[in-house]
Amino acid sequence: MNVIPKFIERNSNKIWNDYFRRIRKNLILLNQQQKQDLIKELEVHIYESFLESKGENETEKLLNALERMGDPDEFLKPLLSKELLIKGTKSFSLVAIFKGLYLNIYSGIKAVFLSLVFGLGFFLSVIMAILAVAKLIIPGIVGLFMFPDGNWSFGIISNTGGADEILGYWIIPICLIFSVALYIFLTHLVKKVFLKG
Amino acid sequence: MIDINKWQSQVRKGILEFLILLVLEKREHYGYELVKIIKDSIFDEFSEGTIYPLLTRLQKSALIKSRWVTRETGIPRKYYEITDEGRNSLKLMKATWSPISIAIQKLVNES
């Protein structure tokens, strides 16, 4: 059963609908049951708050109730970031994991640091996959290069004058295996670190 | 100079779960009722919506459980009740909180 009050003023209906549109947007990753349950709960809360609100007219009372409730983009963020990480780690979706980590940046210094570390780790995983593909396209400048002076370079090297490329096409399986292994490892670690409890 | 609003927000975030379990220890409450109790007793300034992700997390951790009750007026309310596991966790939280609050109060009194 929906708890949508019957407002007299048209403004009040618009304000209510806009607010709940923002709530629905933030709950997009919840399953239907969870979403409907939470929306119903929030409708009841705001309605009761509205009934107890002070204000000269209906719209003012509703605005006061919504102000006390807070910005749904903020108070639903913990729910959204956790759901993104849950979905991302279940489906190994890089986009969902990155969105979840990004939202975690708002949850404190520890989360910022861990999110940056994990972000760099996932970035490295993507770079290794790109290197594997790049070896097929521009084989001459991709690989592990040993220079005559003893220095070495790994990756896409524009100036390989005098250097010997060590790995050859073995770089492709090495990079791919490393990329996939790192991705799986980090995904499990994200689950453990951010989704415990 | 510290941003006092930010600090207060961090303090609230840190103890809100503890407060929710403390209030539910005595009897079940629905969301709006919980918010009013917390606002009346401790934090008069906080976004009421912040309680809902916490209630979701506590429920997923099986520390509280909920049920919908439809009243005579037809308005449904979701009541939350602490579980046995919640009571056990609350015992541990109280044991952690007591020495910390005593130590902090002592330092505040001495300063």
PDB file of C-alpha atoms in Angstrom:
ATOM      1  CA  MET A   1       0.000   0.000   0.000  1.00  0.00           C
ATOM      2  CA  ASN A   2       1.394   3.437  -0.973  1.00  0.00           C
ATOM      3  CA  VAL A   3       1.381   6.152   1.609  1.00  0.00           C
ATOM      4  CA  ILE A   4       1.104   9.139  -0.681  1.00  0.00           C
ATOM      5  CA  PRO A   5      -0.822  11.866   1.101  1.00  0.00           C
ATOM      6  CA  LYS A   6      -3.531  13.801  -0.722  1.00  0.00           C
ATOM      7  CA  PHE A   7      -2.155  17.291  -0.876  1.00  0.00           C
ATOM      8  CA  ILE A   8      -4.433  20.233  -1.585  1.00  0.00           C
ATOM      9  CA  GLU A   9      -1.762  22.510  -3.049  1.00  0.00           C
ATOM     10  CA  ARG A  10      -0.363  21.530  -6.467  1.00  0.00           C
ATOM     11  CA  ASN A  11       3.089  22.675  -5.363  1.00  0.00           C
ATOM     12  CA  SER A  12       3.080  20.148  -2.543  1.00  0.00           C
ATOM     13  CA  ASN A  13       2.387  17.275  -4.941  1.00  0.00           C
ATOM     14  CA  LYS A  14       5.193  18.424  -7.224  1.00  0.00           C
ATOM     15  CA  ILE A  15       7.653  18.742  -4.342  1.00  0.00           C
ATOM     16  CA  TRP A  16       6.719  15.292  -3.017  1.00  0.00           C
ATOM     17  CA  ASN A  17       7.026  13.662  -6.453  1.00  0.00           C
ATOM     18  CA  ASP A  18      10.375  15.344  -7.186  1.00  0.00           C
ATOM     19  CA  TYR A  19      11.795  14.241  -3.845  1.00  0.00           C
ATOM     20  CA  PHE A  20      10.739  10.638  -4.359  1.00  0.00           C
ATOM     21  CA  ARG A  21      12.060  10.677  -7.912  1.00  0.00           C
ATOM     22  CA  ARG A  22      15.460  11.434  -6.395  1.00  0.00           C
ATOM     23  CA  ILE A  23      14.986   8.661  -3.844  1.00  0.00           C
ATOM     24  CA  ARG A  24      14.081   6.123  -6.564  1.00  0.00           C
ATOM     25  CA  LYS A  25      17.164   7.143  -8.545  1.00  0.00           C
ATOM     26  CA  ASN A  26      19.339   6.329  -5.539  1.00  0.00           C
ATOM     27  CA  LEU A  27      17.675   2.966  -4.981  1.00  0.00           C
ATOM     28  CA  ILE A  28      18.024   1.798  -8.557  1.00  0.00           C
ATOM     29  CA  LEU A  29      20.367  -1.031  -7.638  1.00  0.00           C
ATOM     30  CA  LEU A  30      18.174  -2.541  -4.935  1.00  0.00           C
ATOM     31  CA  ASN A  31      15.920  -5.431  -5.879  1.00  0.00           C
ATOM     32  CA  GLN A  32      12.237  -4.620  -6.363  1.00  0.00           C
ATOM     33  CA  GLN A  33      11.166  -5.898  -2.936  1.00  0.00           C
ATOM     34  CA  GLN A  34      13.869  -3.967  -1.037  1.00  0.00           C
ATOM     35  CA  LYS A  35      13.172  -0.830  -3.085  1.00  0.00           C
ATOM     36  CA  GLN A  36       9.418  -0.853  -2.495  1.00  0.00           C
ATOM     37  CA  ASP A  37       9.886  -1.639   1.171  1.00  0.00           C
ATOM     38  CA  LEU A  38      12.266   1.270   1.738  1.00  0.00           C
ATOM     39  CA  ILE A  39      10.218   3.723  -0.337  1.00  0.00           C
ATOM     40  CA  LYS A  40       7.108   2.829   1.676  1.00  0.00           C
ATOM     41  CA  GLU A  41       9.052   3.369   4.902  1.00  0.00           C
ATOM     42  CA  LEU A  42      10.362   6.755   3.758  1.00  0.00           C
ATOM     43  CA  GLU A  43       6.868   7.818   2.619  1.00  0.00           C
ATOM     44  CA  VAL A  44       5.459   7.000   6.067  1.00  0.00           C
ATOM     45  CA  HIS A  45       8.311   8.825   7.821  1.00  0.00           C
ATOM     46  CA  ILE A  46       7.972  11.990   5.743  1.00  0.00           C
ATOM     47  CA  TYR A  47       4.188  11.949   5.986  1.00  0.00           C
ATOM     48  CA  GLU A  48       4.253  11.694   9.793  1.00  0.00           C
ATOM     49  CA  SER A  49       6.933  14.383   9.933  1.00  0.00           C
ATOM     50  CA  PHE A  50       4.775  16.577   7.672  1.00  0.00           C
ATOM     51  CA  LEU A  51       1.749  16.129   9.941  1.00  0.00           C
ATOM     52  CA  GLU A  52       3.815  17.318  12.919  1.00  0.00           C
ATOM     53  CA  SER A  53       5.515  20.139  10.998  1.00  0.00           C
ATOM     54  CA  LYS A  54       5.070  23.795  11.728  1.00  0.00           C
ATOM     55  CA  GLY A  55       4.280  26.063   8.801  1.00  0.00           C
ATOM     56  CA  GLU A  56       1.887  28.623   7.487  1.00  0.00           C
ATOM     57  CA  ASN A  57       0.668  26.432   4.684  1.00  0.00           C
ATOM     58  CA  GLU A  58       0.840  22.868   3.417  1.00  0.00           C
ATOM     59  CA  THR A  59       3.855  23.450   1.151  1.00  0.00           C
ATOM     60  CA  GLU A  60       5.886  25.078   3.900  1.00  0.00           C
ATOM     61  CA  LYS A  61       5.115  22.204   6.280  1.00  0.00           C
ATOM     62  CA  LEU A  62       6.184  19.674   3.640  1.00  0.00           C
ATOM     63  CA  LEU A  63       9.398  21.561   2.879  1.00  0.00           C
ATOM     64  CA  ASN A  64      10.239  21.630   6.586  1.00  0.00           C
ATOM     65  CA  ALA A  65       9.675  17.877   6.819  1.00  0.00           C
ATOM     66  CA  LEU A  66      11.885  17.237   3.779  1.00  0.00           C
ATOM     67  CA  GLU A  67      14.594  19.522   5.131  1.00  0.00           C
ATOM     68  CA  ARG A  68      14.672  17.507   8.337  1.00  0.00           C
ATOM     69  CA  MET A  69      14.827  14.312   6.294  1.00  0.00           C
ATOM     70  CA  GLY A  70      17.898  15.497   4.380  1.00  0.00           C
ATOM     71  CA  ASP A  71      19.228  15.250   0.852  1.00  0.00           C
ATOM     72  CA  PRO A  72      18.511  11.711  -0.485  1.00  0.00           C
ATOM     73  CA  ASP A  73      21.666  11.894  -2.655  1.00  0.00           C
ATOM     74  CA  GLU A  74      23.569  12.130   0.649  1.00  0.00           C
ATOM     75  CA  PHE A  75      21.749   9.936   3.153  1.00  0.00           C
ATOM     76  CA  LEU A  76      21.188   7.092   0.687  1.00  0.00           C
ATOM     77  CA  LYS A  77      24.805   7.177  -0.507  1.00  0.00           C
ATOM     78  CA  PRO A  78      26.039   4.502   1.952  1.00  0.00           C
ATOM     79  CA  LEU A  79      23.313   2.192   0.682  1.00  0.00           C
ATOM     80  CA  LEU A  80      24.143   2.889  -2.950  1.00  0.00           C
ATOM     81  CA  SER A  81      27.928   2.508  -2.615  1.00  0.00           C
ATOM     82  CA  LYS A  82      27.533  -0.774  -0.734  1.00  0.00           C
ATOM     83  CA  GLU A  83      25.035  -2.100  -3.301  1.00  0.00           C
ATOM     84  CA  LEU A  84      27.401  -1.098  -6.131  1.00  0.00           C
ATOM     85  CA  LEU A  85      30.267  -2.951  -4.488  1.00  0.00           C
ATOM     86  CA  ILE A  86      28.077  -5.996  -3.817  1.00  0.00           C
ATOM     87  CA  LYS A  87      26.878  -6.110  -7.428  1.00  0.00           C
ATOM     88  CA  GLY A  88      30.350  -5.317  -8.799  1.00  0.00           C
ATOM     89  CA  THR A  89      32.124  -8.021  -6.813  1.00  0.00           C
ATOM     90  CA  LYS A  90      29.427 -10.606  -7.648  1.00  0.00           C
ATOM     91  CA  SER A  91      29.491  -9.884 -11.390  1.00  0.00           C
ATOM     92  CA  PHE A  92      33.135  -8.734 -11.625  1.00  0.00           C
ATOM     93  CA  SER A  93      31.869  -5.501 -13.185  1.00  0.00           C
ATOM     94  CA  LEU A  94      34.657  -2.901 -13.273  1.00  0.00           C
ATOM     95  CA  VAL A  95      32.213  -0.017 -13.757  1.00  0.00           C
ATOM     96  CA  ALA A  96      30.157  -0.969 -10.688  1.00  0.00           C
ATOM     97  CA  ILE A  97      33.298  -1.485  -8.580  1.00  0.00           C
ATOM     98  CA  PHE A  98      34.722   1.893  -9.620  1.00  0.00           C
ATOM     99  CA  LYS A  99      31.401   3.658  -8.908  1.00  0.00           C
ATOM    100  CA  GLY A 100      31.224   2.000  -5.490  1.00  0.00           C
ATOM    101  CA  LEU A 101      34.826   2.915  -4.678  1.00  0.00           C
ATOM    102  CA  TYR A 102      34.194   6.496  -5.836  1.00  0.00           C
ATOM    103  CA  LEU A 103      31.199   6.817  -3.533  1.00  0.00           C
ATOM    104  CA  ASN A 104      33.312   5.415  -0.711  1.00  0.00           C
ATOM    105  CA  ILE A 105      35.574   8.432  -1.034  1.00  0.00           C
ATOM    106  CA  TYR A 106      32.894  10.239   0.956  1.00  0.00           C
ATOM    107  CA  SER A 107      33.201   7.794   3.855  1.00  0.00           C
ATOM    108  CA  GLY A 108      36.351   8.888   5.602  1.00  0.00           C
ATOM    109  CA  ILE A 109      40.098   8.977   5.232  1.00  0.00           C
ATOM    110  CA  LYS A 110      40.628   5.223   5.606  1.00  0.00           C
ATOM    111  CA  ALA A 111      38.103   4.549   2.881  1.00  0.00           C
ATOM    112  CA  VAL A 112      39.726   7.235   0.690  1.00  0.00           C
ATOM    113  CA  PHE A 113      43.140   5.650   1.072  1.00  0.00           C
ATOM    114  CA  LEU A 114      41.877   2.128   0.450  1.00  0.00           C
ATOM    115  CA  SER A 115      39.760   3.299  -2.480  1.00  0.00           C
ATOM    116  CA  LEU A 116      42.815   4.952  -4.055  1.00  0.00           C
ATOM    117  CA  VAL A 117      44.937   1.844  -3.541  1.00  0.00           C
ATOM    118  CA  PHE A 118      42.262  -0.404  -5.011  1.00  0.00           C
ATOM    119  CA  GLY A 119      41.662   2.100  -7.804  1.00  0.00           C
ATOM    120  CA  LEU A 120      45.344   2.020  -8.734  1.00  0.00           C
ATOM    121  CA  GLY A 121      45.332  -1.754  -8.573  1.00  0.00           C
ATOM    122  CA  PHE A 122      42.380  -2.030 -10.967  1.00  0.00           C
ATOM    123  CA  PHE A 123      44.014   0.565 -13.216  1.00  0.00           C
ATOM    124  CA  LEU A 124      47.173  -1.580 -13.330  1.00  0.00           C
ATOM    125  CA  SER A 125      45.062  -4.601 -14.231  1.00  0.00           C
ATOM    126  CA  VAL A 126      43.551  -2.674 -17.162  1.00  0.00           C
ATOM    127  CA  ILE A 127      46.998  -1.428 -18.280  1.00  0.00           C
ATOM    128  CA  MET A 128      48.349  -5.002 -18.391  1.00  0.00           C
ATOM    129  CA  ALA A 129      45.438  -6.074 -20.567  1.00  0.00           C
ATOM    130  CA  ILE A 130      46.065  -3.102 -22.879  1.00  0.00           C
ATOM    131  CA  LEU A 131      49.750  -4.086 -23.160  1.00  0.00           C
ATOM    132  CA  ALA A 132      48.776  -7.595 -24.241  1.00  0.00           C
ATOM    133  CA  VAL A 133      46.607  -6.169 -27.022  1.00  0.00           C
ATOM    134  CA  ALA A 134      49.207  -3.525 -27.931  1.00  0.00           C
ATOM    135  CA  LYS A 135      51.811  -6.265 -28.532  1.00  0.00           C
ATOM    136  CA  LEU A 136      49.650  -7.544 -31.387  1.00  0.00           C
ATOM    137  CA  ILE A 137      49.288  -4.095 -32.935  1.00  0.00           C
ATOM    138  CA  ILE A 138      52.704  -2.460 -32.365  1.00  0.00           C
ATOM    139  CA  PRO A 139      54.985  -5.408 -31.493  1.00  0.00           C
ATOM    140  CA  GLY A 140      58.214  -3.501 -32.085  1.00  0.00           C
ATOM    141  CA  ILE A 141      57.792  -1.077 -29.197  1.00  0.00           C
ATOM    142  CA  VAL A 142      55.953  -3.229 -26.638  1.00  0.00           C
ATOM    143  CA  GLY A 143      57.745  -5.516 -24.218  1.00  0.00           C
ATOM    144  CA  LEU A 144      60.529  -5.805 -21.657  1.00  0.00           C
ATOM    145  CA  PHE A 145      63.545  -3.952 -23.077  1.00  0.00           C
ATOM    146  CA  MET A 146      67.121  -4.363 -21.774  1.00  0.00           C
ATOM    147  CA  PHE A 147      69.400  -1.480 -22.767  1.00  0.00           C
ATOM    148  CA  PRO A 148      73.206  -1.772 -23.312  1.00  0.00           C
ATOM    149  CA  ASP A 149      73.866   0.323 -20.164  1.00  0.00           C
ATOM    150  CA  GLY A 150      72.029  -2.218 -18.002  1.00  0.00           C
ATOM    151  CA  ASN A 151      68.808  -0.260 -17.623  1.00  0.00           C
ATOM    152  CA  TRP A 152      65.511  -1.848 -18.469  1.00  0.00           C
ATOM    153  CA  SER A 153      62.057  -0.639 -19.360  1.00  0.00           C
ATOM    154  CA  PHE A 154      58.687  -2.381 -19.478  1.00  0.00           C
ATOM    155  CA  GLY A 155      55.649  -1.309 -21.453  1.00  0.00           C
ATOM    156  CA  ILE A 156      55.179   0.735 -24.609  1.00  0.00           C
ATOM    157  CA  ILE A 157      58.622   2.306 -25.201  1.00  0.00           C
ATOM    158  CA  SER A 158      58.952   4.841 -27.996  1.00  0.00           C
ATOM    159  CA  ASN A 159      62.766   4.971 -28.022  1.00  0.00           C
ATOM    160  CA  THR A 160      64.121   1.408 -28.057  1.00  0.00           C
ATOM    161  CA  GLY A 161      67.393   2.210 -29.812  1.00  0.00           C
ATOM    162  CA  GLY A 162      69.984  -0.508 -29.060  1.00  0.00           C
ATOM    163  CA  ALA A 163      67.738  -2.379 -26.644  1.00  0.00           C
ATOM    164  CA  ASP A 164      66.930  -6.091 -26.730  1.00  0.00           C
ATOM    165  CA  GLU A 165      63.317  -7.093 -26.208  1.00  0.00           C
ATOM    166  CA  ILE A 166      63.382 -10.061 -23.810  1.00  0.00           C
ATOM    167  CA  LEU A 167      59.850 -11.513 -23.630  1.00  0.00           C
ATOM    168  CA  GLY A 168      58.760 -11.552 -27.251  1.00  0.00           C
ATOM    169  CA  TYR A 169      55.146 -12.649 -27.671  1.00  0.00           C
ATOM    170  CA  TRP A 170      55.253 -14.328 -24.257  1.00  0.00           C
ATOM    171  CA  ILE A 171      54.341 -10.887 -22.933  1.00  0.00           C
ATOM    172  CA  ILE A 172      50.795 -11.499 -24.155  1.00  0.00           C
ATOM    173  CA  PRO A 173      49.912 -14.482 -21.915  1.00  0.00           C
ATOM    174  CA  ILE A 174      52.001 -13.055 -19.054  1.00  0.00           C
ATOM    175  CA  CYS A 175      50.148  -9.729 -19.126  1.00  0.00           C
ATOM    176  CA  LEU A 176      46.745 -11.346 -19.604  1.00  0.00           C
ATOM    177  CA  ILE A 177      47.228 -13.832 -16.758  1.00  0.00           C
ATOM    178  CA  PHE A 178      48.564 -11.072 -14.484  1.00  0.00           C
ATOM    179  CA  SER A 179      45.686  -8.774 -15.445  1.00  0.00           C
ATOM    180  CA  VAL A 180      42.983 -11.392 -14.798  1.00  0.00           C
ATOM    181  CA  ALA A 181      44.618 -12.672 -11.582  1.00  0.00           C
ATOM    182  CA  LEU A 182      45.027  -9.149 -10.200  1.00  0.00           C
ATOM    183  CA  TYR A 183      41.440  -8.261 -11.147  1.00  0.00           C
ATOM    184  CA  ILE A 184      40.031 -11.354  -9.406  1.00  0.00           C
ATOM    185  CA  PHE A 185      42.254 -10.839  -6.354  1.00  0.00           C
ATOM    186  CA  LEU A 186      41.304  -7.163  -5.982  1.00  0.00           C
ATOM    187  CA  THR A 187      37.612  -7.905  -6.484  1.00  0.00           C
ATOM    188  CA  HIS A 188      37.673 -10.457  -3.657  1.00  0.00           C
ATOM    189  CA  LEU A 189      39.667  -8.023  -1.504  1.00  0.00           C
ATOM    190  CA  VAL A 190      37.164  -5.205  -2.133  1.00  0.00           C
ATOM    191  CA  LYS A 191      34.428  -7.595  -0.959  1.00  0.00           C
ATOM    192  CA  LYS A 192      36.379  -8.429   2.185  1.00  0.00           C
ATOM    193  CA  VAL A 193      37.428  -4.883   3.062  1.00  0.00           C
ATOM    194  CA  PHE A 194      34.342  -2.837   2.179  1.00  0.00           C
ATOM    195  CA  LEU A 195      31.520  -5.324   2.538  1.00  0.00           C
ATOM    196  CA  LYS A 196      32.378  -7.053   5.779  1.00  0.00           C
ATOM    197  CA  GLY A 197      29.451  -6.892   8.285  1.00  0.00           C
TER     198      GLY A 197
ATOM    199  CA  MET B   1      40.340  25.808  13.385  1.00  0.00           C
ATOM    200  CA  ILE B   2      38.382  22.578  13.247  1.00  0.00           C
ATOM    201  CA  ASP B   3      35.186  22.445  11.221  1.00  0.00           C
ATOM    202  CA  ILE B   4      32.922  21.738  14.189  1.00  0.00           C
ATOM    203  CA  ASN B   5      29.934  20.722  12.073  1.00  0.00           C
ATOM    204  CA  LYS B   6      32.021  18.128  10.255  1.00  0.00           C
ATOM    205  CA  TRP B   7      33.422  16.800  13.531  1.00  0.00           C
ATOM    206  CA  GLN B   8      29.955  16.584  15.080  1.00  0.00           C
ATOM    207  CA  SER B   9      28.765  14.734  11.978  1.00  0.00           C
ATOM    208  CA  GLN B  10      31.639  12.227  12.335  1.00  0.00           C
ATOM    209  CA  VAL B  11      30.857  11.697  16.039  1.00  0.00           C
ATOM    210  CA  ARG B  12      27.183  11.119  15.218  1.00  0.00           C
ATOM    211  CA  LYS B  13      28.058   8.652  12.462  1.00  0.00           C
ATOM    212  CA  GLY B  14      30.288   6.748  14.844  1.00  0.00           C
ATOM    213  CA  ILE B  15      27.735   6.185  17.587  1.00  0.00           C
ATOM    214  CA  LEU B  16      24.386   6.148  15.820  1.00  0.00           C
ATOM    215  CA  GLU B  17      24.301   2.329  15.497  1.00  0.00           C
ATOM    216  CA  PHE B  18      25.065   2.042  19.214  1.00  0.00           C
ATOM    217  CA  LEU B  19      22.254   4.506  20.000  1.00  0.00           C
ATOM    218  CA  ILE B  20      19.770   2.632  17.814  1.00  0.00           C
ATOM    219  CA  LEU B  21      20.499  -0.666  19.586  1.00  0.00           C
ATOM    220  CA  LEU B  22      20.316   1.035  23.005  1.00  0.00           C
ATOM    221  CA  VAL B  23      16.884   2.456  22.240  1.00  0.00           C
ATOM    222  CA  LEU B  24      15.609  -0.828  20.776  1.00  0.00           C
ATOM    223  CA  GLU B  25      16.912  -2.745  23.805  1.00  0.00           C
ATOM    224  CA  LYS B  26      13.957  -1.478  25.843  1.00  0.00           C
ATOM    225  CA  ARG B  27      11.196  -2.003  23.261  1.00  0.00           C
ATOM    226  CA  GLU B  28      10.474  -2.040  19.534  1.00  0.00           C
ATOM    227  CA  HIS B  29      10.099   1.210  17.617  1.00  0.00           C
ATOM    228  CA  TYR B  30       9.403   2.306  14.057  1.00  0.00           C
ATOM    229  CA  GLY B  31      11.792   4.535  12.099  1.00  0.00           C
ATOM    230  CA  TYR B  32      10.215   7.942  12.707  1.00  0.00           C
ATOM    231  CA  GLU B  33       9.759   7.162  16.404  1.00  0.00           C
ATOM    232  CA  LEU B  34      13.441   6.137  16.700  1.00  0.00           C
ATOM    233  CA  VAL B  35      14.540   9.384  15.084  1.00  0.00           C
ATOM    234  CA  LYS B  36      12.411  11.451  17.478  1.00  0.00           C
ATOM    235  CA  ILE B  37      13.843   9.663  20.536  1.00  0.00           C
ATOM    236  CA  ILE B  38      17.421  10.132  19.344  1.00  0.00           C
ATOM    237  CA  LYS B  39      16.778  13.776  18.470  1.00  0.00           C
ATOM    238  CA  ASP B  40      15.090  14.476  21.817  1.00  0.00           C
ATOM    239  CA  SER B  41      17.743  12.757  23.909  1.00  0.00           C
ATOM    240  CA  ILE B  42      21.030  13.449  22.137  1.00  0.00           C
ATOM    241  CA  PHE B  43      21.306  14.781  18.600  1.00  0.00           C
ATOM    242  CA  ASP B  44      18.771  17.462  17.806  1.00  0.00           C
ATOM    243  CA  GLU B  45      20.490  18.280  14.527  1.00  0.00           C
ATOM    244  CA  PHE B  46      20.945  15.413  12.116  1.00  0.00           C
ATOM    245  CA  SER B  47      19.442  14.347   8.800  1.00  0.00           C
ATOM    246  CA  GLU B  48      16.635  11.984   9.722  1.00  0.00           C
ATOM    247  CA  GLY B  49      17.147   9.954   6.553  1.00  0.00           C
ATOM    248  CA  THR B  50      20.608   8.820   7.690  1.00  0.00           C
ATOM    249  CA  ILE B  51      18.971   6.331  10.031  1.00  0.00           C
ATOM    250  CA  TYR B  52      17.599   4.160   7.209  1.00  0.00           C
ATOM    251  CA  PRO B  53      20.872   2.850   5.694  1.00  0.00           C
ATOM    252  CA  LEU B  54      21.942   2.074   9.285  1.00  0.00           C
ATOM    253  CA  LEU B  55      18.734   0.164   9.987  1.00  0.00           C
ATOM    254  CA  THR B  56      19.240  -1.746   6.714  1.00  0.00           C
ATOM    255  CA  ARG B  57      22.807  -2.623   7.707  1.00  0.00           C
ATOM    256  CA  LEU B  58      21.814  -3.678  11.239  1.00  0.00           C
ATOM    257  CA  GLN B  59      19.075  -5.863   9.799  1.00  0.00           C
ATOM    258  CA  LYS B  60      21.432  -7.473   7.268  1.00  0.00           C
ATOM    259  CA  SER B  61      23.819  -8.197  10.162  1.00  0.00           C
ATOM    260  CA  ALA B  62      20.878  -9.847  11.986  1.00  0.00           C
ATOM    261  CA  LEU B  63      21.207  -7.505  14.973  1.00  0.00           C
ATOM    262  CA  ILE B  64      17.630  -6.275  14.508  1.00  0.00           C
ATOM    263  CA  LYS B  65      14.556  -7.571  12.732  1.00  0.00           C
ATOM    264  CA  SER B  66      11.482  -5.831  11.412  1.00  0.00           C
ATOM    265  CA  ARG B  67       7.797  -6.299  10.686  1.00  0.00           C
ATOM    266  CA  TRP B  68       5.133  -4.171   9.097  1.00  0.00           C
ATOM    267  CA  VAL B  69       2.096  -3.269  11.199  1.00  0.00           C
ATOM    268  CA  THR B  70      -0.922  -1.583   9.644  1.00  0.00           C
ATOM    269  CA  ARG B  71      -2.831   0.563  12.091  1.00  0.00           C
ATOM    270  CA  GLU B  72      -6.555   1.339  12.196  1.00  0.00           C
ATOM    271  CA  THR B  73      -5.875   4.584  10.322  1.00  0.00           C
ATOM    272  CA  GLY B  74      -4.494   2.505   7.453  1.00  0.00           C
ATOM    273  CA  ILE B  75      -0.976   3.940   7.746  1.00  0.00           C
ATOM    274  CA  PRO B  76       1.554   1.120   7.869  1.00  0.00           C
ATOM    275  CA  ARG B  77       4.581   1.305  10.132  1.00  0.00           C
ATOM    276  CA  LYS B  78       7.722  -0.828  10.042  1.00  0.00           C
ATOM    277  CA  TYR B  79       8.633  -1.781  13.584  1.00  0.00           C
ATOM    278  CA  TYR B  80      12.194  -2.745  14.494  1.00  0.00           C
ATOM    279  CA  GLU B  81      13.099  -5.082  17.314  1.00  0.00           C
ATOM    280  CA  ILE B  82      16.520  -6.111  18.640  1.00  0.00           C
ATOM    281  CA  THR B  83      17.511  -9.773  18.190  1.00  0.00           C
ATOM    282  CA  ASP B  84      19.434 -12.000  20.624  1.00  0.00           C
ATOM    283  CA  GLU B  85      22.525 -11.449  18.527  1.00  0.00           C
ATOM    284  CA  GLY B  86      21.839  -7.723  18.733  1.00  0.00           C
ATOM    285  CA  ARG B  87      21.638  -7.911  22.522  1.00  0.00           C
ATOM    286  CA  ASN B  88      24.947  -9.789  22.654  1.00  0.00           C
ATOM    287  CA  SER B  89      26.582  -7.234  20.376  1.00  0.00           C
ATOM    288  CA  LEU B  90      25.133  -4.417  22.492  1.00  0.00           C
ATOM    289  CA  LYS B  91      26.718  -5.942  25.618  1.00  0.00           C
ATOM    290  CA  LEU B  92      30.113  -5.796  23.916  1.00  0.00           C
ATOM    291  CA  MET B  93      29.495  -2.229  22.699  1.00  0.00           C
ATOM    292  CA  LYS B  94      28.532  -1.105  26.215  1.00  0.00           C
ATOM    293  CA  ALA B  95      31.688  -2.728  27.629  1.00  0.00           C
ATOM    294  CA  THR B  96      33.738  -0.802  25.047  1.00  0.00           C
ATOM    295  CA  TRP B  97      31.872   2.468  25.541  1.00  0.00           C
ATOM    296  CA  SER B  98      31.977   2.722  29.353  1.00  0.00           C
ATOM    297  CA  PRO B  99      35.759   3.047  29.871  1.00  0.00           C
ATOM    298  CA  ILE B 100      36.052   5.343  26.848  1.00  0.00           C
ATOM    299  CA  SER B 101      33.316   7.721  28.011  1.00  0.00           C
ATOM    300  CA  ILE B 102      34.692   7.759  31.591  1.00  0.00           C
ATOM    301  CA  ALA B 103      38.228   8.497  30.337  1.00  0.00           C
ATOM    302  CA  ILE B 104      37.057  11.230  27.979  1.00  0.00           C
ATOM    303  CA  GLN B 105      34.864  12.844  30.639  1.00  0.00           C
ATOM    304  CA  LYS B 106      37.835  12.804  33.030  1.00  0.00           C
ATOM    305  CA  LEU B 107      40.026  14.533  30.444  1.00  0.00           C
ATOM    306  CA  VAL B 108      37.304  17.078  29.699  1.00  0.00           C
ATOM    307  CA  ASN B 109      36.907  17.826  33.431  1.00  0.00           C
ATOM    308  CA  GLU B 110      40.658  18.224  33.875  1.00  0.00           C
ATOM    309  CA  SER B 111      41.097  20.546  30.879  1.00  0.00           C
TER     310      SER B 111
END
